[in-house]
């Protein structure tokens, strides 16, 4: 079992940047595929970016070229670098660990507003 805690959210203007972090504890981090998801008000939770145990990455079409997912296994950390933020990126962002089961963090709010 793994516990996840996200941080790094906040208020940013359009075009700005944020880096989200997800700290894992309780299990061997390197055996989990990891992902960042987001949920905007009134919408379903959606995949933003995913990174496998082999560090193969995939991105949602709307964030390609703007967001970068990375993992640091030795520190049990997952990151999401978000650049050129848009109003539509406003959401609660969650990290998820996947192996046999899925484990979720509590989320961190990202608000893009002028």
Short mmCIF file of C-alpha atoms in Angstrom, two decimals:
data_model
loop_
_atom_site.label_atom_id
_atom_site.label_comp_id
_atom_site.label_asym_id
_atom_site.label_seq_id
_atom_site.Cartn_x
_atom_site.Cartn_y
_atom_site.Cartn_z
CA UNK A 1 0.00 0.00 0.00
CA UNK A 2 1.19 3.53 -0.73
CA UNK A 3 0.13 6.90 0.64
CA UNK A 4 0.28 9.96 -1.59
CA UNK A 5 0.37 13.67 -0.72
CA UNK A 6 0.22 16.35 -3.40
CA UNK A 7 1.54 19.89 -3.05
CA UNK A 8 2.45 22.88 -5.17
CA UNK A 9 -0.94 24.08 -6.31
CA UNK A 10 -2.01 27.68 -6.18
CA UNK A 11 -3.23 30.70 -8.08
CA UNK A 12 -1.37 31.64 -11.25
CA UNK A 13 -2.02 33.96 -14.17
CA UNK A 14 -2.53 32.65 -17.70
CA UNK A 15 0.82 31.89 -19.27
CA UNK A 16 2.40 31.20 -15.91
CA UNK A 17 3.98 28.06 -14.51
CA UNK A 18 3.57 25.77 -11.52
CA UNK A 19 5.29 22.60 -10.43
CA UNK A 20 3.20 20.04 -8.60
CA UNK A 21 4.79 17.45 -6.36
CA UNK A 22 3.48 14.15 -5.06
CA UNK A 23 5.24 12.54 -2.11
CA UNK A 24 4.79 8.81 -1.65
CA UNK A 25 5.26 6.75 1.46
CA UNK A 26 4.53 3.29 2.78
CA UNK A 27 5.73 1.13 -0.09
CA UNK A 28 8.35 0.72 -2.76
CA UNK A 29 7.64 3.65 -5.06
CA UNK A 30 9.49 2.35 -8.10
CA UNK A 31 7.09 -0.56 -8.69
CA UNK A 32 4.11 1.71 -9.36
CA UNK A 33 3.00 3.29 -12.58
CA UNK A 34 2.17 6.89 -11.69
CA UNK A 35 -0.20 9.45 -13.09
CA UNK A 36 -1.53 12.96 -12.68
CA UNK A 37 -5.26 13.45 -13.05
CA UNK A 38 -7.43 16.53 -12.71
CA UNK A 39 -11.04 17.28 -12.04
CA UNK A 40 -12.66 20.59 -12.86
CA UNK A 41 -15.98 21.65 -11.33
CA UNK A 42 -18.86 19.80 -12.94
CA UNK A 43 -16.55 17.57 -14.95
CA UNK A 44 -15.26 14.05 -14.62
CA UNK A 45 -11.75 13.31 -13.49
CA UNK A 46 -9.40 13.02 -16.46
CA UNK A 47 -5.91 11.80 -17.09
CA UNK A 48 -3.34 14.55 -17.55
CA UNK A 49 -0.06 12.64 -17.72
CA UNK A 50 1.22 9.16 -17.00
CA UNK A 51 4.63 7.65 -16.37
CA UNK A 52 5.37 3.94 -16.20
CA UNK A 53 7.87 2.12 -14.01
CA UNK A 54 10.18 2.30 -17.04
CA UNK A 55 9.64 6.08 -17.22
CA UNK A 56 7.65 5.93 -20.43
CA UNK A 57 5.43 9.00 -20.51
CA UNK A 58 2.11 9.83 -22.12
CA UNK A 59 0.11 13.04 -22.07
CA UNK A 60 -3.40 14.19 -22.71
CA UNK A 61 -3.63 16.03 -26.00
CA UNK A 62 -4.49 19.31 -24.34
CA UNK A 63 -1.29 19.45 -22.30
CA UNK A 64 1.27 18.05 -24.74
CA UNK A 65 4.20 20.40 -25.08
CA UNK A 66 3.19 22.36 -21.97
CA UNK A 67 3.31 19.82 -19.12
CA UNK A 68 6.09 17.43 -18.16
CA UNK A 69 5.74 14.49 -15.80
CA UNK A 70 8.77 13.11 -14.02
CA UNK A 71 9.53 10.74 -11.21
CA UNK A 72 12.42 10.48 -8.77
CA UNK A 73 12.31 6.97 -7.36
CA UNK A 74 15.06 7.44 -4.80
CA UNK A 75 13.05 10.24 -3.17
CA UNK A 76 9.66 8.60 -3.79
CA UNK A 77 8.53 11.72 -5.62
CA UNK A 78 6.37 12.44 -8.64
CA UNK A 79 6.33 15.83 -10.33
CA UNK A 80 4.28 17.70 -12.87
CA UNK A 81 5.85 20.78 -14.40
CA UNK A 82 3.11 22.91 -15.90
CA UNK A 83 4.04 25.75 -18.25
CA UNK A 84 1.98 28.12 -20.37
CA UNK A 85 -1.00 27.57 -18.14
CA UNK A 86 -4.44 28.29 -19.52
CA UNK A 87 -7.74 29.12 -17.87
CA UNK A 88 -9.00 25.64 -18.73
CA UNK A 89 -6.22 24.06 -16.69
CA UNK A 90 -8.04 25.15 -13.54
CA UNK A 91 -8.88 22.01 -11.56
CA UNK A 92 -8.01 19.91 -8.58
CA UNK A 93 -4.98 17.83 -9.50
CA UNK A 94 -4.50 14.34 -8.10
CA UNK A 95 -1.67 11.89 -8.28
CA UNK A 96 -2.35 8.21 -8.59
CA UNK A 97 -0.23 5.12 -8.06
CA UNK A 98 -1.18 1.98 -9.93
CA UNK A 99 -0.16 -1.61 -9.62
CA UNK A 100 -2.81 -4.18 -8.75
CA UNK A 101 -4.83 -1.45 -7.07
CA UNK A 102 -5.06 2.31 -7.54
CA UNK A 103 -4.07 4.71 -4.79
CA UNK A 104 -5.00 8.39 -4.81
CA UNK A 105 -3.79 11.49 -3.06
CA UNK A 106 -6.11 14.12 -1.62
CA UNK A 107 -5.54 16.59 -4.46
CA UNK A 108 -4.16 20.09 -4.82
CA UNK A 109 -6.05 23.03 -6.28
CA UNK A 110 -4.69 24.80 -9.35
CA UNK A 111 -6.43 28.01 -10.33
CA UNK A 112 -5.49 29.87 -13.48
CA UNK A 113 -7.01 33.32 -13.48
CA UNK A 114 -6.16 36.86 -14.45
#
